[in-house]
Amino acid sequence: DSGVTQTPKHLITATGQRVTLRCSPRSGDLSVYWYQQSLDQGLQFLIQYYNGEERAKGNILERFSAQQFPDLHSELNLSSLELGDSALYFCASSETGLISGSDNSPLHFGNGTRLTVT
Amino acid sequence: GNSVTQMEGPVTLSEEAFLTINCTYTATGYPSLFWYVQYPGEGLQLLLKATKADDKGSNKGFEATYRKETTSFHLEKGSVQVSDSAVYFCALREAAGNKLTFGGGTRVLVKP
């Protein structure tokens, strides 16, 4: 058990809809990362938050947004869903998020939310 | 930009066989290198890591050596078990960054 909790485990919705994925990081971890895993794109970094603030952005679509709350849990919002958004969405957390040459704290991943858009 | 290339799978082998999964990377500076494993239905777990050239990471019988001269971080295990069946991801984190860049993953299937 990584200590990272993601809900829900599965989500089935229709095109055009909006969903929210939730992540609770490991106790004490300040950084939260969101990744998308699909068959054709592999594992893609979406966005990172550190202690409530956006820290790094990857291949995240404008239709997607995220935030990290004061209790450090995070939500990923996906809107105007398309068939191609069907994927496994992973949240990960780490102790630190500082841009530092000595920052090698590993990421701890949740079990993911499987999103199916029909 | 940074990139990680791993051998495509699936890799199918018998129990007690020797496993090698090749991984090469492109990055500026001196990144940290990682191997993550994803068992069916689960998230990724850190398997091992190496933070500087010639470091060897090891865990659960798996090993990988950070080779700066060949920009490689190949994963090896001398005798695999059925329970090693999973998808293995090589990844790097640049020295001055936070996010991990993953390879495409290699599915390994170990048959009894």
XYZ file of C-alpha atoms in Angstrom:
230
model
C 0.000 0.000 0.000
C 1.553 3.251 -1.183
C -0.530 5.426 1.136
C -1.933 7.393 -1.809
C -5.695 7.090 -2.160
C -7.598 7.743 -5.349
C -11.351 7.783 -5.823
C -13.319 6.572 -7.599
C -11.641 3.434 -8.911
C -13.807 3.337 -11.998
C -15.806 5.983 -13.799
C -17.993 5.564 -16.843
C -19.470 8.637 -18.446
C -20.629 10.010 -21.765
C -18.959 12.382 -24.187
C -19.407 16.040 -23.329
C -19.701 15.386 -19.615
C -17.530 16.619 -16.763
C -15.934 14.489 -14.030
C -13.796 15.059 -10.963
C -11.090 12.680 -9.816
C -9.853 12.870 -6.260
C -6.499 12.101 -4.689
C -5.315 12.017 -1.091
C -1.510 12.010 -0.855
C 0.595 10.044 1.594
C 0.670 11.541 5.041
C 3.355 14.215 5.130
C 3.764 14.503 1.361
C 3.397 18.031 0.052
C 3.579 17.400 -3.678
C 0.883 15.841 -5.806
C 1.359 14.804 -9.418
C -1.223 13.729 -11.972
C -0.411 11.304 -14.782
C -2.480 9.907 -17.619
C -1.824 6.380 -18.850
C -3.322 5.384 -22.169
C -2.509 2.576 -24.581
C -1.308 4.829 -27.376
C 0.380 7.621 -25.370
C 1.919 5.671 -22.522
C 2.381 7.431 -19.195
C 2.100 11.194 -19.597
C 2.737 13.803 -16.922
C -0.147 16.245 -16.605
C 0.490 18.599 -13.723
C 2.141 18.975 -10.312
C 1.084 20.871 -7.219
C 3.236 21.644 -4.219
C 1.655 22.776 -0.981
C -1.366 24.182 -2.761
C 0.360 25.883 -5.659
C 0.895 24.775 -9.210
C 4.554 23.811 -9.648
C 4.921 22.216 -13.064
C 2.739 21.637 -16.077
C 3.012 18.882 -18.646
C 0.773 17.738 -21.462
C -2.454 18.843 -19.852
C -5.302 19.886 -22.108
C -7.133 23.169 -21.587
C -10.294 21.157 -20.906
C -8.551 19.713 -17.841
C -7.776 21.535 -14.633
C -6.564 20.621 -11.184
C -6.153 22.084 -7.751
C -4.672 21.191 -4.397
C -6.577 22.115 -1.281
C -5.272 23.296 2.129
C -5.530 19.747 3.490
C -3.271 18.745 0.552
C -5.751 16.538 -1.233
C -6.048 17.218 -4.934
C -8.749 17.065 -7.570
C -8.421 16.696 -11.320
C -11.352 18.069 -13.295
C -11.961 16.820 -16.798
C -14.601 18.589 -18.878
C -16.146 18.310 -22.343
C -15.015 14.721 -22.318
C -14.085 12.996 -25.551
C -13.681 9.321 -26.371
C -9.926 9.803 -26.461
C -9.892 10.851 -22.817
C -10.561 7.265 -21.798
C -7.500 6.259 -19.803
C -6.123 5.394 -16.410
C -5.411 8.530 -14.374
C -2.790 8.210 -11.672
C -2.035 10.471 -8.795
C 1.356 10.366 -7.111
C 2.817 12.189 -4.160
C 6.261 12.948 -2.834
C 7.719 14.610 0.217
C 9.139 17.615 -1.521
C 8.634 19.517 -4.718
C 11.393 22.028 -4.573
C 13.404 22.629 -7.712
C 16.684 21.454 -6.298
C 19.574 19.361 -7.489
C 19.315 17.338 -4.289
C 15.635 16.561 -4.585
C 15.457 12.855 -5.352
C 12.467 11.894 -3.278
C 10.614 9.123 -5.046
C 7.026 9.315 -6.174
C 4.427 7.112 -4.537
C 1.554 6.235 -6.840
C -2.074 5.527 -6.127
C -3.900 2.673 -7.848
C -5.474 4.997 -10.370
C -8.931 5.890 -11.607
C -10.033 4.154 -14.780
C -12.105 6.552 -16.854
C -14.215 5.228 -19.697
C -15.918 7.747 -21.963
C -18.678 6.287 -24.119
C 13.960 17.651 -24.184
C 14.352 14.632 -21.962
C 13.345 11.223 -23.193
C 13.523 7.588 -22.136
C 13.510 4.658 -24.527
C 12.875 1.106 -23.428
C 12.663 -2.108 -25.314
C 9.183 -2.967 -26.442
C 7.472 -5.965 -24.997
C 5.962 -8.206 -24.246
C 8.871 -10.194 -22.943
C 7.875 -13.781 -22.255
C 10.185 -16.101 -20.394
C 10.174 -19.144 -18.166
C 10.598 -19.194 -14.423
C 14.247 -19.001 -13.296
C 15.316 -17.442 -16.599
C 17.539 -14.359 -16.793
C 15.767 -11.071 -17.467
C 17.192 -7.956 -19.086
C 15.161 -4.893 -20.006
C 17.102 -2.267 -21.902
C 16.669 1.414 -21.114
C 18.480 4.382 -22.625
C 17.892 8.040 -21.978
C 18.490 11.506 -23.333
C 18.880 14.319 -20.838
C 20.974 17.339 -20.038
C 23.178 17.294 -16.995
C 23.067 14.427 -14.530
C 19.567 13.077 -14.074
C 18.446 10.589 -11.471
C 17.252 7.293 -12.909
C 14.477 5.029 -11.696
C 12.771 1.762 -12.415
C 9.104 1.487 -11.490
C 6.987 -1.671 -11.602
C 3.240 -1.874 -12.170
C 1.512 -5.084 -11.137
C -1.904 -5.851 -12.659
C -4.603 -3.535 -11.354
C -2.209 -1.473 -9.273
C -0.334 1.792 -9.449
C 3.355 2.151 -10.109
C 5.792 1.247 -7.347
C 9.382 2.354 -7.126
C 11.609 -0.663 -7.691
C 15.054 0.904 -7.544
C 16.926 4.083 -8.290
C 20.377 5.518 -8.933
C 21.293 9.140 -8.544
C 24.779 9.401 -10.052
C 27.032 7.750 -12.598
C 28.206 4.202 -11.760
C 25.673 3.885 -8.945
C 23.956 0.504 -8.809
C 20.381 0.352 -7.623
C 19.087 -2.981 -6.353
C 15.917 -4.379 -4.832
C 14.089 -7.741 -4.758
C 16.840 -9.355 -6.826
C 16.674 -6.692 -9.525
C 19.692 -4.543 -10.363
C 20.453 -1.622 -12.655
C 23.662 0.371 -13.072
C 23.739 4.037 -14.081
C 26.021 4.168 -17.137
C 26.770 7.736 -18.068
C 29.013 6.827 -21.003
C 26.281 4.826 -22.727
C 23.344 6.803 -21.233
C 21.787 3.536 -20.132
C 20.116 2.028 -17.085
C 19.347 -1.566 -18.014
C 17.322 -3.647 -15.560
C 18.444 -7.209 -14.800
C 17.345 -10.122 -12.664
C 19.160 -13.407 -12.553
C 16.235 -15.742 -11.881
C 12.686 -14.531 -12.420
C 9.557 -15.829 -10.744
C 5.962 -15.909 -11.902
C 5.270 -13.113 -9.410
C 7.616 -10.833 -11.396
C 5.047 -10.653 -14.193
C 4.287 -6.953 -14.488
C 4.951 -3.854 -16.551
C 8.308 -2.200 -15.902
C 8.921 1.496 -16.504
C 12.259 3.222 -16.753
C 12.193 6.898 -15.790
C 14.430 9.876 -15.285
C 14.229 13.043 -13.268
C 16.430 15.869 -14.436
C 18.792 17.326 -11.882
C 17.033 20.671 -11.669
C 13.466 19.524 -12.123
C 10.671 17.675 -10.448
C 8.673 15.672 -12.887
C 9.540 12.178 -13.988
C 9.832 11.340 -17.658
C 8.801 7.746 -18.275
C 9.643 5.279 -20.963
C 6.836 3.435 -22.697
C 6.913 0.470 -20.331
C 7.839 -3.154 -20.966
C 5.395 -5.907 -20.169
C 7.043 -9.027 -18.742
C 5.245 -12.349 -18.558
C 6.882 -15.165 -16.625
C 5.463 -18.632 -17.233
C 5.806 -21.518 -14.764
